[in-house]
Tab-separated table of C-alpha atoms in Angstrom:
chain	number	residue	atom	x	y	z
T	130	THR	CA	117.748	21.215	-11.088
T	131	PHE	CA	119.603	19.345	-13.823
T	132	THR	CA	122.000	21.080	-16.202
T	133	GLY	CA	122.199	19.640	-19.698
T	134	VAL	CA	121.011	20.369	-23.209
T	135	ALA	CA	117.450	21.694	-23.274
T	136	SER	CA	114.762	20.621	-23.586
T	137	PHE	CA	114.349	18.087	-20.795
T	138	ASN	CA	111.957	15.171	-20.468
T	139	TYR	CA	110.825	14.207	-16.993
T	140	GLU	CA	108.510	11.891	-15.129
T	141	LEU	CA	107.324	12.501	-11.576
T	142	SER	CA	106.378	10.050	-8.851
T	143	ASP	CA	102.654	10.679	-9.354
T	144	GLY	CA	102.860	9.662	-13.014
T	145	THR	CA	102.989	13.216	-14.356
T	146	SER	CA	105.367	13.559	-17.305
T	147	GLY	CA	106.281	16.380	-19.611
T	148	THR	CA	108.931	18.512	-21.212
T	149	THR	CA	110.525	21.701	-19.981
T	150	SER	CA	112.818	24.028	-21.885
T	151	ASP	CA	114.200	25.727	-18.769
T	152	ASN	CA	117.911	25.316	-18.175
T	153	PRO	CA	118.594	24.289	-15.475
T	154	ALA	CA	115.502	22.062	-15.736
T	155	THR	CA	112.594	23.356	-13.672
T	156	VAL	CA	109.207	21.658	-13.358
T	157	THR	CA	106.126	23.794	-12.729
T	158	LEU	CA	102.966	22.125	-11.394
T	159	SER	CA	99.483	23.587	-11.772
T	160	ASN	CA	95.818	22.739	-11.187
T	161	LEU	CA	96.639	20.373	-8.352
T	162	THR	CA	93.774	18.752	-6.437
T	163	THR	CA	95.553	16.463	-3.963
T	164	SER	CA	98.613	16.684	-1.733
T	165	HIS	CA	101.684	14.725	-2.783
T	166	ASN	CA	105.368	14.309	-1.988
T	167	TYR	CA	106.912	14.717	-5.437
T	168	THR	CA	110.134	13.084	-6.604
T	169	ILE	CA	111.626	12.842	-10.090
T	170	VAL	CA	111.750	9.223	-11.231
T	171	SER	CA	113.326	9.855	-14.633
T	172	LEU	CA	115.066	12.771	-16.334
T	173	SER	CA	116.814	13.134	-19.687
T	174	ASP	CA	117.986	15.987	-21.882
T	175	ALA	CA	117.611	16.712	-25.617
T	176	ASN	CA	120.659	14.551	-26.429
T	177	GLY	CA	119.083	11.559	-24.726
T	178	CYS	CA	121.384	11.724	-21.758
T	179	ASP	CA	119.595	10.043	-18.841
T	180	VAL	CA	120.275	10.771	-15.243
T	181	PRO	CA	120.727	7.472	-13.374
T	182	PRO	CA	117.880	7.052	-10.855
T	183	GLU	CA	120.334	6.672	-7.994
T	184	ASN	CA	121.667	10.150	-8.793
T	185	ILE	CA	118.247	11.771	-8.515
T	186	THR	CA	117.723	12.958	-4.947
T	187	GLY	CA	115.451	15.282	-3.070
T	188	SER	CA	111.732	15.750	-3.061
T	189	ALA	CA	109.089	18.486	-2.897
T	190	GLU	CA	106.146	18.219	-0.530
T	191	VAL	CA	103.078	19.961	-1.977
T	192	ASN	CA	100.064	20.367	0.297
T	193	VAL	CA	96.755	21.038	-1.454
T	194	PHE	CA	94.147	22.411	0.950
T	195	ASP	CA	90.414	21.942	0.562
T	196	GLU	CA	88.583	24.568	-1.481
T	197	PHE	CA	87.461	27.495	0.667
T	198	ASP	CA	83.765	27.509	1.631
T	199	ALA	CA	82.316	30.658	3.263
T	200	GLY	CA	79.570	28.626	4.955
T	201	GLU	CA	75.940	29.521	5.601
T	202	ILE	CA	73.967	31.561	8.144
T	203	SER	CA	70.357	31.236	9.250
T	204	LEU	CA	67.711	32.427	6.790
T	205	GLU	CA	64.811	32.398	9.252
T	206	GLY	CA	64.679	36.100	10.187
T	207	GLU	CA	62.418	37.592	12.855
T	208	THR	CA	60.131	40.485	13.751
T	209	ILE	CA	60.738	42.661	16.823
T	210	CYS	CA	59.397	45.858	18.316
T	211	PHE	CA	61.151	49.226	18.035
T	212	GLY	CA	64.262	49.314	20.245
T	213	GLU	CA	64.367	45.587	20.992
T	214	THR	CA	67.390	43.333	20.564
T	215	PRO	CA	67.128	40.483	18.032
T	216	SER	CA	68.093	36.890	18.675
T	217	THR	CA	71.523	35.530	17.836
T	218	ILE	CA	71.945	34.904	14.111
T	219	ALA	CA	73.069	31.287	13.941
T	220	SER	CA	75.765	29.788	11.764
T	221	ASN	CA	74.179	26.899	9.885
T	222	ARG	CA	77.576	25.986	8.465
T	223	ASP	CA	80.889	27.505	9.529
T	224	ALA	CA	83.424	28.558	6.929
T	225	SER	CA	85.938	25.829	6.094
T	226	GLY	CA	88.785	24.890	3.787
T	227	GLY	CA	91.976	26.712	3.053
T	228	ASN	CA	94.842	26.777	5.529
T	229	GLY	CA	94.160	27.835	9.108
T	230	ALA	CA	91.114	29.222	10.893
T	231	PRO	CA	88.629	31.318	8.890
T	232	ILE	CA	88.213	35.026	9.548
T	233	TYR	CA	84.691	36.478	9.705
T	234	ARG	CA	83.166	39.892	9.152
T	235	TRP	CA	79.490	40.784	9.613
T	236	GLN	CA	77.707	43.563	7.752
T	237	TYR	CA	74.325	45.277	8.026
T	238	SER	CA	72.076	47.131	5.595
T	239	THR	CA	68.830	49.056	5.923
T	240	ASP	CA	67.978	48.698	2.219
T	241	GLU	CA	69.582	45.315	1.316
T	242	SER	CA	71.797	47.135	-1.216
T	243	ASN	CA	74.294	49.272	0.687
T	244	TRP	CA	76.266	47.303	3.273
T	245	ASN	CA	78.225	48.536	6.288
T	246	ASP	CA	80.910	46.668	8.235
T	247	ILE	CA	80.260	45.812	11.881
T	248	ALA	CA	83.348	46.330	14.028
T	249	SER	CA	84.712	43.457	16.140
T	250	SER	CA	82.443	40.845	14.536
T	251	ASN	CA	84.928	38.033	13.836
T	252	THR	CA	82.534	35.295	14.981
T	253	ALA	CA	80.655	32.524	13.185
T	254	ALA	CA	77.376	33.576	14.857
T	255	TYR	CA	76.378	37.142	15.702
T	256	ARG	CA	73.835	38.922	17.904
T	257	PRO	CA	72.977	42.474	16.851
T	258	GLY	CA	72.275	45.261	19.274
T	259	ALA	CA	68.946	47.037	19.719
T	260	LEU	CA	67.344	48.077	16.410
T	261	THR	CA	65.065	50.956	15.493
T	262	GLN	CA	64.479	50.120	11.824
T	263	THR	CA	64.237	47.030	9.647
T	264	THR	CA	67.749	45.732	9.012
T	265	TRP	CA	69.397	42.953	6.994
T	266	PHE	CA	72.537	41.130	8.141
T	267	ARG	CA	75.071	39.038	6.261
T	268	ARG	CA	78.335	37.310	7.079
T	269	GLN	CA	81.527	37.317	5.058
T	270	ALA	CA	84.545	35.055	5.474
T	271	GLN	CA	88.093	34.734	4.217
T	272	ASN	CA	91.229	32.673	4.754
T	273	GLU	CA	94.576	34.421	4.709
T	274	ALA	CA	96.343	31.601	2.854
T	275	CYS	CA	93.892	30.458	0.185
T	276	ASN	CA	91.215	33.148	-0.024
T	277	THR	CA	92.395	36.637	0.856
T	278	GLY	CA	89.230	38.413	-0.352
T	279	TRP	CA	85.913	38.502	1.479
T	280	VAL	CA	83.335	35.946	0.331
T	281	ASN	CA	79.656	36.156	1.281
T	282	SER	CA	78.296	33.252	3.280
T	283	ASP	CA	75.031	31.840	1.952
T	284	ASN	CA	71.816	33.623	3.038
T	285	THR	CA	71.001	36.999	4.567
T	286	TYR	CA	69.049	37.499	7.809
T	287	LYS	CA	66.239	40.065	7.936
T	288	VAL	CA	65.085	41.632	11.195
T	289	THR	CA	61.765	43.425	10.673
T	290	VAL	CA	61.207	46.217	13.195
T	291	SER	CA	57.533	46.923	13.904
T	292	VAL	CA	56.728	50.645	13.967
T	293	PRO	CA	53.418	52.527	13.897
T	294	GLU	CA	51.899	52.753	10.408
T	295	LEU	CA	49.507	55.689	10.531
T	296	ASP	CA	47.508	57.693	8.039
T	297	GLY	CA	47.810	61.419	8.501
T	298	ILE	CA	50.993	61.416	10.544
T	299	ALA	CA	53.455	64.168	9.616
T	300	SER	CA	57.004	65.114	10.441
T	301	GLY	CA	57.231	66.382	14.012
T	302	ASP	CA	54.295	64.325	15.277
T	303	ILE	CA	54.882	61.840	18.093
T	304	VAL	CA	53.459	58.418	18.960
T	305	TRP	CA	53.072	56.800	22.384
T	306	TYR	CA	55.806	54.219	22.986
T	307	GLY	CA	55.547	53.430	26.677
T	308	ALA	CA	59.028	51.979	27.059
T	309	MET	CA	59.721	53.886	30.292
T	310	GLY	CA	56.381	53.380	32.009
T	311	THR	CA	53.067	55.264	32.009
T	312	ASN	CA	54.179	58.849	32.605
T	313	TRP	CA	52.921	61.140	29.836
T	314	SER	CA	55.645	63.690	30.563
T	315	THR	CA	58.582	61.282	30.137
T	316	ALA	CA	60.220	61.873	26.727
T	317	GLY	CA	61.463	58.269	26.555
T	318	ASN	CA	57.852	57.082	26.361
T	319	TRP	CA	57.366	58.714	22.967
T	320	LEU	CA	58.528	58.108	19.388
T	321	SER	CA	59.153	61.116	17.187
T	322	TYR	CA	58.424	60.879	13.441
T	323	ASN	CA	60.678	62.766	10.992
T	324	GLY	CA	58.683	62.091	7.836
T	325	SER	CA	60.271	58.705	7.063
T	326	ALA	CA	61.457	57.055	10.282
T	327	TYR	CA	61.005	57.027	14.038
T	328	SER	CA	63.372	57.797	16.891
T	329	VAL	CA	62.921	58.208	20.638
T	330	ALA	CA	61.525	61.683	21.248
T	331	ALA	CA	63.783	64.348	22.688
T	332	SER	CA	60.951	65.840	24.718
T	333	ALA	CA	57.407	65.080	25.868
T	334	PRO	CA	54.408	66.501	23.963
T	335	SER	CA	53.587	70.171	24.215
T	336	ASN	CA	50.579	72.271	23.235
T	337	SER	CA	51.998	72.444	19.691
T	338	THR	CA	52.521	68.674	19.222
T	339	ASN	CA	50.195	66.302	17.395
T	340	VAL	CA	49.957	63.099	19.426
T	341	PHE	CA	48.939	59.577	18.398
T	342	ILE	CA	48.146	56.752	20.778
T	343	VAL	CA	47.814	53.471	18.873
T	344	SER	CA	48.605	49.803	19.210
T	345	TYR	CA	51.026	48.282	16.722
T	346	GLY	CA	53.157	45.203	16.157
T	347	ASP	CA	52.928	42.159	18.408
T	348	ASN	CA	52.095	43.826	21.734
T	349	CYS	CA	54.716	46.504	21.153
T	350	VAL	CA	52.890	48.929	23.452
T	351	THR	CA	52.994	47.403	26.935
T	352	ASN	CA	52.157	50.487	29.017
T	353	ASN	CA	49.213	52.839	28.499
T	354	PRO	CA	49.740	56.523	29.258
T	355	VAL	CA	48.339	58.094	32.395
T	356	LEU	CA	47.075	61.601	31.742
T	357	THR	CA	47.370	64.249	34.431
T	358	GLY	CA	46.627	67.913	34.597
T	359	ALA	CA	50.070	68.565	33.136
T	360	SER	CA	49.474	66.387	30.046
T	361	ALA	CA	49.577	68.462	26.864
T	362	SER	CA	49.074	68.058	23.126
T	363	LYS	CA	47.792	69.961	20.110
T	364	ASN	CA	45.699	67.218	18.539
T	365	LEU	CA	45.206	63.815	20.147
T	366	THR	CA	44.382	60.766	18.015
T	367	ILE	CA	43.555	57.475	19.757
T	368	ALA	CA	43.176	54.326	17.633
T	369	SER	CA	43.292	50.578	18.179
């Protein structure tokens, strides 16, 4: 600072010059794009009183970090069977810029509109767990120094889950899944339909259950059921 009669004319070591009316004289810098060690090379007040250069001491180091970039994830997407685990979603370009390491957060959505945070997902790449419905994934990033809000990385990643698409199926009906083997009476071999989505059945078919045995997806049914005297159903539909 320099105490004199305001206003003050100044010139800085990077060639910036201007006038400030603050007393003591204070220089405010804005819209900086490069780092610089600033010194005052000339300073005078409103009366034309100049400060001798040898009496001007001190400097201010200003570091300008690169603009924050949230990066980019893979756009490829994939199709899996019900209950399978997708591949790792790759980072095409990691987040960069700002000061320090970026922080990541992954989110998922089943409608590409409403997004939910995934706990403990501070990684540039991410592998989801097993999925039972089509799901979209996106990555967000931030930097605590230069970008404190979450910014979406470029692209979203869609995992399409293949499920049976059947005419005439109703809520409460079940479809052969075969994930546990060939036993008709094993509940884990069946998918239960609730009118809009599938889940692993809580119990095997009974005499009051409509049953469908169909192929779907890319070889999503790997085991065919073995019927025994104990096998039960209300109506049985078999289709290719």
